[in-house]
Structures are given as C-alpha cells and as structure tokens.
Amino acid sequence: MNDIDDSVVPGSVYLVDVQEKTTVAHAENNSAIVLSPTPSNDINDPLNWSRGRKFLQIVCVMIYTSAIGIGTTVLYSILQPISDDTGIPLATLNAGTGYILGWGALINQPLALTFGKRPIYLISVIGNTALCLLTPYIKTEGQWIVSKIVQGYLCTPVESLCEVSIADVFFAHERGTYIGIYTLFLFGSNYFAPLIAGFIYDGQGWHWVMYWAAIINFGSLIVLFFFMEETNFVRNTSEATEAVHFSTKPGTEKDDKVSTTSSPVSSGELIGIPKPYLQRLALFGERYASTKLLFTMTYRPIILLRFPVIFWAGFQYGTCLVWYNVLNATCSLILSEQPYNFRASFVGLTYLGPLIGMFIGTFYSGWVGDRFAVRYARRTGGIREPEHRLWLMVVSLLLCPASLILWGVGASKGISWVGLVFGMGIISCSTGIGSSLSISYALDSYKDMSGEVMMAVILVRNTLSFAIGYGITPWLHMGYQNTFISAGFVGLAITMTFLIVIKWGKSWRIASRKRYWGYVADGTLGH
C-alpha cells in the first residue's frame, strides 16, 4: 500500500486532462478523461475487465436488486386485503416493512468486504426466497414483525453493497451512470412489484403473490450463482493518486489554485493468469481483510457519521425514501376508496406513473450527471469536485413540493385519477434524482472507504425510514390535504440544503482529510 499524503483533499480528483489530446478515454474539446482510480497491471483487477464482462456484472447486480426489491415490496398494493384476511392492523403492516433493513449492514457489509461479496449476495437471495414462502402462513402481529426483522437483515445488501460493487468495476467519470441505473432498478422494482401483485391477487389471492415472488427470487439465485463474479480486489493505489492537494486555507482565493498528482494509467501488458471459470464461482475462496479490520468495520460506520458530508448524504437519501414510503402507504388507501374504487389490479397499474418518473429521474441524475461533471471539471482546470453534481438538484426544488401537494390535495379534492398518477410520477422522479445524487456524492467524496461510507449513509437513511413507518398513520390523521401540504414544505426545506453543501462541502472534506486518510491507511483500500 502506498503512503498517502494527508494534505490530499478526499474526493477532489484530477478528472480531465485539458492539455493532452489523446489518452485512454477521450472527452470533448480536445481534452481527455483521466481514469480514476488508476487500474493496476493485474489482469484480474475488476477495473481491467473487458466491457462485456463488466456489463455482465452490472446485469447480475441489477437482477439481484430487482429480485430483492420484488420480494420485499410486492405487498404494498395489497396491504388492505392482507389486513382483512389476517386481522393484522394496517399500521403494523406498514411499520413492519421497515424493520432492521439497513442496520443489518453492520454485520453483512464487513463480512462481504472480508470474505467476498458474491457469497453474501447468494445468501441474501436464498433468505429472501425462504421468507417469501413463509409469509402466507403468518397469522399474528408478532410473527409478522419477526419475519420482517429477519427479512430486513438478510436483504440489507441490496441497499449498501450494490453501490460498492459498482464502484469496484467502474471509473469515477462513469460511476454516476451506473449508480443511476442501480437506483432505477432499486426503486423501479419496488414500483413494478405492486403492479404485478394486483393482478396476481385478483386471479389467485394474496398467498400466490408471495409464492410468485419466491419463484422470481429462486430463478435469480440460479442466474447469480453461475454468472455473478467476485469484485473484491486489494489494490495499492486509490483515487488519492489522482487527487488534489490542499496547500492553502479553505475559504481563501488561493484555495482554487491547487496542485495535482496524476499517476499515469497502467501501461504495458497486463500480468498474471486469468482466473478460470470454475474458480470464479468459488465461495469464500479468498480473504480480503484481517480479523481486526473485520471487527473495526462493524462500528466505524457509526464514527463516520461525524463527517458532515456522509451524514448529509444519508439524510437527503433518507428524506427521498420517506416520500417514497408515504406514497406507498397511501396509494392503496386513496385509490381503493371513493371516488376511485380501484380494484387491486388497477391500483397496481397506477405504478406505471412512478416507473416512468423514476426512469426520467435516474437518467437525468446518472447519465446526464456524468457528462455534467466532466464539463464542469473542464471549466475548473480538470478538477472534479463531488459538489459539482449537486447543482442538478435544482430541479428538485420544484418537483418535490409540487408533486407532494398535487398528490395530497388532489386526493382530498377527488380530482381525476390521471392527475394523481401524474403526481405519483413526479414524486418518483424527484426521489430518483435525490437518491442517485446523494449516493454518488458520498462515493465521490470518500471512494476509498466506499463499503463503510455506504453503511453509514444507509444507517441514516433507514433510521428515517423506520421512523416514518410508525409516523405515517398518525400523520394522516391531519387529512390528506394538510398532511401533504406540510410534507411539501418540509421536502422543499430539506432539498434546499444542497446549496449549503455546495458552499461548504469542500471545507468539510478538507477538515476531515487527516482522520479519513488515517482510516484508509488502516487497510480499507480496494474495498
């Protein structure tokens, strides 16, 4: 492992070589993209994989995300029928969907970073399959809560490990696109599941909703076993190699005049022997961290919450999830009552609106975001700051409050269902933008500790989600109109905090650099 100069600012990366006309990855305007992090000369380094092999890996991650998403959210559009059949109160069903999900990362994530991500993914799908099969036999509140605690623990990787797998194989200038795709599948599967659940319920009853979810998960397990590879790789370089040095005090004019250290992309032939196919299928075949580091990673994410950048990313991401949860908790209630009287299948069809909205939001924050970051870096002498992407959140200042008010006030006034579905789509679009940009910001800022950073982000996010699970029902006692008008203004206020982060984010990263690089030096490189 190379020694890291603690004057390097985490996240500030030399991304665009504005002098060279030809390097590895070409950009526009006679400039070229500098690959960050620098790949090693090892032929088995995931950064050196062929484009097709990387594509297969991202497909496997998306299959996993979809399977877990369907298994955990397929009940959203049929909560009322489940409550009628089992006698479990609707408030318990709503709260139960948020138990433990995320906090299990304190155990699962260190295990994945130490023994391999592949086996953790497979165990997660196996567990989700089993829980989907057992759900139809639940008859009491206690059984429901216990099942959701176990399911939440087993399914935690879908929220904290997938982002790290993406960062393992893609470079800084392209990560946003794939984080956007991941966000699309994460939330998109959650919208697609209720859509199909309504038709299954109408034709076969709610028990078969869960049986089909189990079948989908089992099919995914087979695909993942044969095609998902291990992406853990211990490397001796990091994004620090291409990072920006801090040589002046933050807040001064000279702060913009920085020096950079740019390591060349690995040149020459790759060394080593490619792993044969059967070896790629091995489970727990290699160890990537010491036992000491394993235990350290179980508590250090909580310490990382002292970093304002990480806490803000988790809080912003969590707020997006809150509006998503509020939408799911009220969709079936609103559309199954007067004046709409939708059947479960029709309620499911309305989730086409959120699916379309999520696609637009994640395309904007992902693909467009990557190109925006490169263009912005070209204007700043080739330096990419993580805060550059956050300017894309400007549109959420309008979308977030407008969509919540349209949904709540529209429901209270009984407007056409078309207006409500349009509001659902805008809520989803805003959720996709905020979620994808928050994840990308956290990873861009502290990529070398991506596993632990995502654990910290998810802890904040899911704590908010857990709290809103209890708060949704009492909040709705205010009535749809008052509830969602207040939600709209709360959403606007929280979204506006991105302006504070743009102003002070770099100063926060500078202040944390010594502690951060100390953590990295403990042995987290490559994860």
Coordinates of N, CA and C in Angstrom, one line a residue, residues 249-461:
K249 N -5.4 27.7 3.0 CA -6.6 27.6 4.0 C -7.9 27.7 3.2
P250 N -8.9 26.9 3.6 CA -10.2 27.0 2.9 C -10.8 28.3 3.0
G251 N -11.5 28.7 2.0 CA -12.2 30.0 2.0 C -11.4 31.1 1.5
T252 N -10.2 30.9 1.1 CA -9.4 32.0 0.5 C -9.4 31.9 -1.0
E253 N -8.9 33.0 -1.6 CA -8.9 33.0 -3.1 C -7.9 32.0 -3.6
K254 N -6.8 31.8 -2.9 CA -5.8 30.9 -3.4 C -6.2 29.4 -3.3
D255 N -7.3 29.2 -2.6 CA -7.8 27.8 -2.5 C -8.1 27.2 -3.8
D256 N -8.5 28.0 -4.8 CA -8.8 27.5 -6.1 C -7.6 27.1 -6.9
K257 N -6.4 27.6 -6.5 CA -5.2 27.3 -7.2 C -4.5 26.1 -6.5
V258 N -4.8 24.9 -7.1 CA -4.4 23.7 -6.4 C -3.3 23.0 -7.3
S259 N -2.6 22.2 -6.7 CA -1.7 21.3 -7.4 C -2.2 19.9 -7.5
T260 N -1.9 19.2 -8.5 CA -2.4 17.8 -8.6 C -1.3 16.8 -8.7
T261 N -1.7 15.6 -8.3 CA -0.7 14.5 -8.6 C -1.5 13.5 -9.4
S262 N -1.0 13.3 -10.6 CA -1.7 12.4 -11.6 C -0.8 11.3 -12.0
S263 N -1.2 10.1 -11.5 CA -0.5 8.9 -11.9 C -0.9 8.4 -13.3
P264 N 0.0 8.0 -14.1 CA -0.5 7.5 -15.4 C -1.2 6.2 -15.3
V265 N -2.1 6.0 -16.3 CA -2.8 4.7 -16.3 C -1.8 3.6 -16.5
S266 N -2.1 2.5 -15.9 CA -1.1 1.3 -16.1 C -0.9 1.1 -17.5
S267 N 0.4 1.0 -17.9 CA 0.8 0.8 -19.3 C 1.5 -0.6 -19.4
G268 N 1.6 -1.0 -20.6 CA 2.2 -2.3 -20.9 C 1.2 -3.4 -20.8
E269 N 1.7 -4.6 -21.0 CA 0.8 -5.8 -20.9 C 0.4 -6.1 -19.5
L270 N -0.8 -6.6 -19.3 CA -1.3 -7.0 -18.0 C -0.6 -8.3 -17.6
I271 N -0.3 -8.4 -16.3 CA 0.4 -9.5 -15.8 C -0.6 -10.5 -15.1
G272 N -0.2 -11.7 -14.9 CA -1.0 -12.7 -14.2 C -1.7 -13.6 -15.1
I273 N -2.4 -14.6 -14.5 CA -3.2 -15.5 -15.3 C -4.6 -15.3 -15.0
P274 N -5.5 -15.2 -16.0 CA -6.9 -15.0 -15.7 C -7.5 -16.2 -15.0
K275 N -8.3 -15.9 -14.0 CA -9.0 -17.0 -13.2 C -9.9 -17.8 -14.1
P276 N -9.8 -19.1 -14.1 CA -10.7 -19.9 -14.8 C -12.1 -19.8 -14.3
Y277 N -13.1 -20.2 -15.2 CA -14.5 -20.0 -14.8 C -14.9 -20.6 -13.5
L278 N -14.5 -21.9 -13.3 CA -14.9 -22.6 -12.0 C -14.3 -21.9 -10.8
Q279 N -13.1 -21.3 -10.9 CA -12.5 -20.6 -9.8 C -13.3 -19.3 -9.5
R280 N -13.9 -18.7 -10.5 CA -14.7 -17.5 -10.3 C -16.0 -17.8 -9.6
L281 N -16.4 -19.1 -9.6 CA -17.6 -19.5 -8.9 C -17.4 -19.9 -7.4
A282 N -16.1 -19.8 -7.0 CA -15.8 -20.3 -5.6 C -16.5 -19.3 -4.6
L283 N -16.9 -19.9 -3.5 CA -17.5 -19.2 -2.4 C -16.5 -19.2 -1.2
F284 N -16.3 -18.0 -0.7 CA -15.3 -17.9 0.5 C -13.9 -18.4 0.1
G285 N -13.5 -18.2 -1.2 CA -12.3 -18.8 -1.6 C -11.1 -17.9 -1.2
E286 N -11.3 -16.7 -0.8 CA -10.2 -15.8 -0.5 C -10.6 -14.8 0.6
R287 N -9.6 -14.4 1.3 CA -9.8 -13.4 2.4 C -9.2 -12.1 2.0
Y288 N -10.0 -11.0 2.3 CA -9.6 -9.7 1.8 C -9.3 -8.7 2.9
A289 N -9.5 -9.1 4.2 CA -9.2 -8.2 5.3 C -8.9 -9.0 6.5
S290 N -8.2 -8.5 7.5 CA -7.8 -9.2 8.7 C -9.0 -9.2 9.6
T291 N -8.9 -10.1 10.6 CA -10.0 -10.2 11.6 C -10.1 -8.9 12.4
K292 N -9.0 -8.2 12.7 CA -9.1 -6.9 13.4 C -9.9 -5.9 12.6
L293 N -9.6 -5.9 11.2 CA -10.3 -4.9 10.4 C -11.8 -5.3 10.3
L294 N -12.1 -6.6 10.3 CA -13.4 -7.1 10.2 C -14.3 -6.5 11.3
F295 N -13.7 -6.6 12.6 CA -14.5 -6.0 13.7 C -14.5 -4.5 13.7
T296 N -13.4 -3.9 13.2 CA -13.4 -2.4 13.1 C -14.5 -1.9 12.2
M297 N -14.7 -2.6 11.1 CA -15.7 -2.2 10.1 C -17.1 -2.3 10.7
T298 N -17.3 -3.0 11.8 CA -18.7 -3.1 12.3 C -19.1 -1.9 13.1
Y299 N -18.2 -1.1 13.6 CA -18.5 0.1 14.3 C -18.0 1.4 13.7
R300 N -17.0 1.3 12.8 CA -16.5 2.6 12.2 C -17.5 3.3 11.4
P301 N -18.5 2.7 10.7 CA -19.5 3.5 10.0 C -20.3 4.4 10.9
I302 N -20.5 4.1 12.2 CA -21.1 5.0 13.1 C -20.2 6.2 13.4
I303 N -18.9 5.9 13.5 CA -18.0 7.0 13.7 C -18.0 8.0 12.5
L304 N -18.1 7.4 11.3 CA -18.1 8.2 10.0 C -19.2 9.2 10.0
L305 N -20.3 8.9 10.8 CA -21.4 9.9 10.7 C -21.0 11.3 11.3
R306 N -19.8 11.3 11.9 CA -19.3 12.7 12.3 C -18.9 13.5 11.1
F307 N -18.7 12.8 9.9 CA -18.3 13.6 8.7 C -19.6 14.2 8.2
P308 N -19.7 15.5 8.1 CA -20.9 16.2 7.6 C -21.4 15.7 6.3
V309 N -20.4 15.5 5.4 CA -20.7 15.0 4.0 C -21.5 13.7 4.0
I310 N -21.1 12.8 4.8 CA -21.7 11.5 4.9 C -23.1 11.6 5.5
F311 N -23.2 12.3 6.6 CA -24.4 12.5 7.3 C -25.5 13.1 6.4
W312 N -25.0 14.2 5.7 CA -26.0 14.9 4.8 C -26.4 14.0 3.7
A313 N -25.5 13.2 3.1 CA -25.9 12.3 2.0 C -26.9 11.3 2.5
G314 N -26.7 10.7 3.7 CA -27.7 9.8 4.3 C -29.0 10.4 4.6
F315 N -29.0 11.7 5.1 CA -30.2 12.4 5.5 C -31.0 12.7 4.2
Q316 N -30.3 13.2 3.2 CA -31.0 13.6 1.9 C -31.6 12.3 1.3
Y317 N -30.8 11.2 1.2 CA -31.3 10.0 0.7 C -32.5 9.5 1.5
G318 N -32.4 9.6 2.8 CA -33.5 9.1 3.7 C -34.7 9.9 3.5
T319 N -34.6 11.2 3.3 CA -35.8 12.0 3.0 C -36.5 11.6 1.8
C320 N -35.7 11.3 0.7 CA -36.3 10.8 -0.5 C -37.1 9.5 -0.3
L321 N -36.5 8.6 0.6 CA -37.2 7.4 0.9 C -38.5 7.6 1.7
V322 N -38.5 8.6 2.5 CA -39.7 9.0 3.3 C -40.8 9.3 2.4
W323 N -40.6 10.1 1.3 CA -41.7 10.4 0.4 C -42.1 9.2 -0.4
Y324 N -41.2 8.4 -0.7 CA -41.5 7.1 -1.4 C -42.4 6.2 -0.5
N325 N -42.0 6.1 0.8 CA -42.8 5.3 1.7 C -44.2 5.9 2.0
V326 N -44.3 7.2 2.1 CA -45.6 7.9 2.2 C -46.5 7.6 1.0
L327 N -45.9 7.6 -0.2 CA -46.7 7.3 -1.4 C -47.2 5.9 -1.3
N328 N -46.3 4.9 -1.0 CA -46.7 3.5 -1.0 C -47.8 3.3 0.1
A329 N -47.6 4.0 1.2 CA -48.6 3.7 2.3 C -50.0 4.3 2.0
T330 N -50.0 5.3 1.2 CA -51.3 5.9 0.9 C -51.9 5.6 -0.4
C331 N -51.2 5.0 -1.3 CA -51.7 4.7 -2.7 C -52.9 3.8 -2.6
S332 N -52.7 2.7 -2.0 CA -53.8 1.7 -1.9 C -55.0 2.3 -1.2
L333 N -54.8 3.1 -0.1 CA -55.9 3.7 0.7 C -56.7 4.6 -0.2
I334 N -56.0 5.5 -0.9 CA -56.6 6.6 -1.6 C -57.4 6.0 -2.8
L335 N -56.7 5.2 -3.6 CA -57.3 4.7 -4.9 C -58.4 3.6 -4.7
S336 N -58.4 3.0 -3.6 CA -59.4 1.9 -3.3 C -60.7 2.5 -2.7
E337 N -60.6 3.8 -2.3 CA -61.8 4.4 -1.7 C -62.5 5.3 -2.7
Q338 N -63.7 5.8 -2.3 CA -64.4 6.8 -3.1 C -63.5 8.0 -3.4
P339 N -63.6 8.6 -4.6 CA -64.5 8.3 -5.7 C -63.9 7.4 -6.7
Y340 N -62.7 6.7 -6.4 CA -62.0 6.0 -7.4 C -62.4 4.5 -7.4
N341 N -62.4 3.9 -6.2 CA -62.9 2.5 -6.1 C -62.1 1.5 -7.0
F342 N -60.8 1.7 -7.1 CA -60.0 0.8 -7.9 C -59.8 -0.5 -7.3
R343 N -59.9 -1.6 -8.1 CA -59.5 -2.9 -7.7 C -58.0 -3.0 -7.5
A344 N -57.5 -4.0 -6.8 CA -56.1 -4.2 -6.5 C -55.3 -4.1 -7.8
S345 N -55.8 -4.7 -8.9 CA -55.0 -4.8 -10.1 C -54.9 -3.4 -10.7
F346 N -56.0 -2.6 -10.6 CA -55.9 -1.2 -11.1 C -55.0 -0.3 -10.3
V347 N -55.0 -0.5 -9.0 CA -54.1 0.2 -8.1 C -52.6 -0.1 -8.5
G348 N -52.4 -1.4 -8.9 CA -51.0 -1.8 -9.3 C -50.7 -1.1 -10.6
L349 N -51.6 -1.0 -11.5 CA -51.4 -0.3 -12.8 C -50.9 1.1 -12.7
T350 N -51.4 1.8 -11.6 CA -51.1 3.2 -11.4 C -49.6 3.4 -11.2
Y351 N -48.9 2.3 -10.8 CA -47.5 2.4 -10.5 C -46.6 2.5 -11.8
L352 N -47.3 2.5 -13.0 CA -46.6 2.8 -14.2 C -46.1 4.2 -14.2
G353 N -46.9 5.1 -13.6 CA -46.5 6.5 -13.5 C -45.2 6.7 -12.7
P354 N -45.1 6.1 -11.5 CA -43.8 6.2 -10.8 C -42.6 5.5 -11.6
L355 N -42.9 4.4 -12.3 CA -41.9 3.7 -13.1 C -41.3 4.7 -14.1
I356 N -42.2 5.4 -14.8 CA -41.7 6.3 -15.9 C -41.0 7.5 -15.2
G357 N -41.5 8.0 -14.1 CA -40.9 9.1 -13.4 C -39.5 8.7 -12.9
M358 N -39.3 7.5 -12.4 CA -38.1 7.0 -11.9 C -37.0 6.9 -13.0
F359 N -37.5 6.4 -14.2 CA -36.6 6.3 -15.3 C -36.0 7.7 -15.7
I360 N -36.9 8.7 -15.8 CA -36.5 10.0 -16.1 C -35.6 10.6 -15.1
G361 N -35.9 10.4 -13.8 CA -35.1 11.0 -12.7 C -33.7 10.4 -12.7
T362 N -33.6 9.1 -12.8 CA -32.3 8.4 -12.8 C -31.4 8.6 -14.0
F363 N -32.1 8.8 -15.2 CA -31.4 9.1 -16.4 C -30.7 10.5 -16.2
Y364 N -31.5 11.4 -15.7 CA -31.1 12.8 -15.5 C -29.9 12.9 -14.5
S365 N -30.0 12.2 -13.4 CA -29.0 12.3 -12.4 C -27.8 11.4 -12.7
G366 N -28.0 10.4 -13.5 CA -26.9 9.4 -13.8 C -26.2 9.8 -15.0
W367 N -26.8 9.5 -16.2 CA -26.1 9.7 -17.5 C -25.8 11.2 -17.7
V368 N -26.8 12.0 -17.5 CA -26.6 13.4 -17.7 C -25.7 14.0 -16.6
G369 N -25.8 13.4 -15.4 CA -24.9 13.9 -14.3 C -23.4 13.6 -14.6
D370 N -23.1 12.5 -15.2 CA -21.7 12.2 -15.5 C -21.1 13.2 -16.5
R371 N -21.9 13.5 -17.5 CA -21.5 14.4 -18.5 C -21.4 15.8 -18.0
F372 N -22.3 16.2 -17.1 CA -22.3 17.5 -16.5 C -21.0 17.6 -15.6
A373 N -20.6 16.5 -14.9 CA -19.4 16.6 -14.0 C -18.2 16.7 -14.9
V374 N -18.1 16.1 -16.0 CA -16.9 16.2 -16.9 C -16.9 17.6 -17.5
R375 N -18.0 18.1 -17.9 CA -18.0 19.5 -18.5 C -17.6 20.5 -17.4
Y376 N -18.1 20.3 -16.2 CA -17.8 21.3 -15.1 C -16.3 21.2 -14.8
A377 N -15.8 19.9 -14.8 CA -14.3 19.8 -14.5 C -13.5 20.4 -15.5
R378 N -13.9 20.4 -16.8 CA -13.2 21.1 -17.8 C -13.1 22.6 -17.6
R379 N -14.1 23.1 -17.0 CA -14.1 24.6 -16.7 C -13.3 24.9 -15.5
T380 N -12.9 23.9 -14.6 CA -12.2 24.2 -13.4 C -10.8 23.6 -13.5
G381 N -10.2 23.6 -14.7 CA -8.8 23.2 -14.9 C -8.7 21.7 -14.8
G382 N -9.7 20.9 -15.0 CA -9.6 19.5 -15.0 C -10.0 18.8 -13.6
I383 N -10.3 19.7 -12.6 CA -10.5 19.2 -11.3 C -12.0 18.9 -11.1
R384 N -12.4 17.7 -10.7 CA -13.7 17.3 -10.4 C -13.9 17.4 -8.9
E385 N -14.8 18.2 -8.4 CA -15.3 18.2 -7.0 C -16.6 17.5 -6.9
P386 N -16.8 16.7 -5.9 CA -18.0 16.0 -5.7 C -19.3 16.9 -5.7
E387 N -19.1 18.1 -5.2 CA -20.2 19.0 -5.1 C -20.7 19.5 -6.5
H388 N -19.9 19.3 -7.6 CA -20.4 19.7 -8.9 C -21.7 19.1 -9.3
R389 N -21.9 17.8 -9.0 CA -23.1 17.1 -9.4 C -24.3 17.7 -8.7
L390 N -24.2 18.2 -7.5 CA -25.3 18.6 -6.7 C -26.1 19.8 -7.4
W391 N -25.5 20.5 -8.3 CA -26.3 21.5 -9.0 C -27.5 21.0 -9.7
L392 N -27.4 19.7 -10.0 CA -28.6 19.1 -10.7 C -29.8 18.9 -9.8
M393 N -29.6 19.1 -8.5 CA -30.8 19.1 -7.6 C -31.7 20.3 -7.7
V394 N -31.3 21.3 -8.5 CA -32.1 22.5 -8.6 C -33.5 22.1 -9.0
V395 N -33.7 21.2 -9.9 CA -35.0 20.9 -10.4 C -35.9 20.3 -9.3
S396 N -35.2 19.6 -8.3 CA -36.0 19.0 -7.2 C -36.6 20.1 -6.3
L397 N -36.1 21.3 -6.4 CA -36.7 22.4 -5.6 C -38.2 22.6 -6.0
L398 N -38.4 22.3 -7.3 CA -39.8 22.5 -7.8 C -40.6 21.1 -7.8
L399 N -39.9 20.1 -8.2 CA -40.6 18.8 -8.3 C -41.0 18.2 -7.0
C400 N -40.2 18.3 -5.9 CA -40.5 17.7 -4.7 C -41.8 18.3 -4.0
P401 N -41.8 19.6 -3.7 CA -43.1 20.1 -3.1 C -44.3 20.1 -4.0
A402 N -44.1 20.3 -5.3 CA -45.2 20.3 -6.2 C -45.9 19.0 -6.3
S403 N -45.1 17.9 -6.4 CA -45.6 16.6 -6.5 C -46.4 16.1 -5.3
L404 N -45.8 16.4 -4.1 CA -46.5 16.0 -2.9 C -47.8 16.8 -2.7
I405 N -47.8 18.1 -3.0 CA -49.0 18.8 -2.9 C -50.1 18.4 -3.9
L406 N -49.6 18.1 -5.1 CA -50.6 17.6 -6.1 C -51.2 16.2 -5.7
W407 N -50.4 15.3 -5.1 CA -50.9 14.0 -4.7 C -51.9 14.2 -3.5
G408 N -51.5 14.9 -2.5 CA -52.3 15.0 -1.3 C -53.6 15.9 -1.5
V409 N -53.4 17.1 -2.0 CA -54.5 18.0 -2.2 C -55.5 17.4 -3.3
G410 N -54.8 16.8 -4.3 CA -55.7 16.2 -5.4 C -56.5 15.1 -4.8
A411 N -56.0 14.3 -3.9 CA -56.7 13.2 -3.3 C -57.9 13.7 -2.5
S412 N -57.6 14.7 -1.7 CA -58.6 15.3 -0.8 C -59.8 15.9 -1.6
K413 N -59.4 16.5 -2.8 CA -60.5 17.1 -3.6 C -61.1 16.2 -4.6
G414 N -60.6 14.9 -4.7 CA -61.2 13.9 -5.6 C -61.0 14.3 -7.1
I415 N -59.8 14.8 -7.4 CA -59.5 15.1 -8.8 C -59.4 13.8 -9.6
S416 N -59.3 13.9 -10.9 CA -59.2 12.8 -11.8 C -58.0 11.9 -11.4
W417 N -58.2 10.6 -11.6 CA -57.1 9.7 -11.3 C -55.8 10.0 -12.1
V418 N -56.0 10.6 -13.3 CA -54.9 10.9 -14.2 C -54.0 11.9 -13.5
G419 N -54.6 12.9 -12.8 CA -53.8 13.9 -12.0 C -53.0 13.2 -10.9
L420 N -53.6 12.3 -10.2 CA -52.9 11.6 -9.1 C -51.8 10.7 -9.7
V421 N -52.0 10.0 -10.8 CA -50.9 9.2 -11.3 C -49.8 10.1 -11.8
F422 N -50.1 11.3 -12.4 CA -49.1 12.2 -12.8 C -48.3 12.7 -11.5
G423 N -49.0 12.9 -10.4 CA -48.3 13.3 -9.2 C -47.4 12.2 -8.7
M424 N -47.9 11.0 -8.8 CA -47.0 9.8 -8.4 C -45.7 9.8 -9.2
G425 N -45.9 10.1 -10.5 CA -44.7 10.0 -11.4 C -43.7 11.1 -11.0
I426 N -44.2 12.3 -10.7 CA -43.3 13.4 -10.3 C -42.6 13.1 -9.0
I427 N -43.3 12.6 -8.0 CA -42.7 12.2 -6.7 C -41.6 11.2 -7.0
S428 N -41.9 10.2 -7.8 CA -40.9 9.2 -8.1 C -39.7 9.8 -8.8
C429 N -39.9 10.7 -9.8 CA -38.8 11.4 -10.5 C -37.9 12.2 -9.5
S430 N -38.5 12.9 -8.6 CA -37.8 13.6 -7.6 C -37.0 12.7 -6.7
T431 N -37.6 11.6 -6.3 CA -37.0 10.6 -5.5 C -35.7 10.0 -6.1
G432 N -35.9 9.7 -7.4 CA -34.7 9.2 -8.2 C -33.6 10.2 -8.3
I433 N -33.9 11.4 -8.5 CA -32.8 12.4 -8.6 C -32.1 12.6 -7.3
G434 N -32.9 12.8 -6.2 CA -32.2 13.0 -4.9 C -31.5 11.8 -4.4
S435 N -32.0 10.6 -4.6 CA -31.3 9.3 -4.2 C -30.0 9.1 -4.9
S436 N -30.1 9.2 -6.2 CA -28.9 8.9 -7.1 C -27.8 9.9 -6.8
L437 N -28.2 11.2 -6.7 CA -27.1 12.2 -6.5 C -26.5 12.1 -5.1
S438 N -27.3 11.7 -4.1 CA -26.8 11.6 -2.7 C -25.8 10.4 -2.7
I439 N -26.1 9.3 -3.3 CA -25.2 8.1 -3.3 C -23.9 8.5 -4.0
S440 N -24.1 9.1 -5.2 CA -22.9 9.5 -6.0 C -22.0 10.5 -5.2
Y441 N -22.6 11.4 -4.5 CA -21.9 12.4 -3.8 C -21.1 11.8 -2.7
A442 N -21.7 10.8 -2.0 CA -21.0 10.2 -0.9 C -19.8 9.3 -1.4
L443 N -20.0 8.6 -2.5 CA -19.0 7.7 -3.1 C -17.9 8.6 -3.7
D444 N -18.2 9.7 -4.4 CA -17.2 10.5 -5.0 C -16.4 11.2 -3.9
S445 N -16.9 11.5 -2.7 CA -16.2 12.2 -1.7 C -15.2 11.3 -1.0
Y446 N -15.6 10.0 -0.7 CA -14.8 9.1 0.1 C -14.8 7.7 -0.5
K447 N -14.4 7.7 -1.8 CA -14.5 6.4 -2.5 C -13.7 5.3 -1.9
D448 N -12.5 5.6 -1.4 CA -11.6 4.6 -0.9 C -12.1 3.8 0.3
M449 N -13.2 4.3 0.9 CA -13.9 3.6 2.0 C -15.3 3.4 1.7
S450 N -15.6 3.1 0.4 CA -16.9 3.0 -0.1 C -17.8 2.1 0.6
G451 N -17.3 0.9 1.1 CA -18.1 0.0 1.8 C -18.6 0.5 3.1
E452 N -17.7 1.1 3.9 CA -18.1 1.7 5.2 C -18.9 3.0 5.0
V453 N -18.6 3.8 4.0 CA -19.3 5.0 3.7 C -20.8 4.7 3.4
M454 N -21.0 3.7 2.6 CA -22.4 3.3 2.2 C -23.1 2.7 3.5
M455 N -22.4 2.1 4.3 CA -23.1 1.6 5.6 C -23.6 2.8 6.4
A456 N -22.7 3.8 6.5 CA -23.1 5.0 7.3 C -24.3 5.7 6.7
V457 N -24.2 5.8 5.3 CA -25.3 6.5 4.6 C -26.6 5.8 4.8
I458 N -26.6 4.4 4.7 CA -27.8 3.6 4.8 C -28.3 3.6 6.3
L459 N -27.4 3.7 7.2 CA -27.9 3.8 8.6 C -28.8 5.0 8.8
V460 N -28.3 6.1 8.3 CA -29.1 7.4 8.5 C -30.4 7.2 7.6
R461 N -30.3 6.8 6.4 CA -31.4 6.7 5.5 C -32.5 5.8 6.1

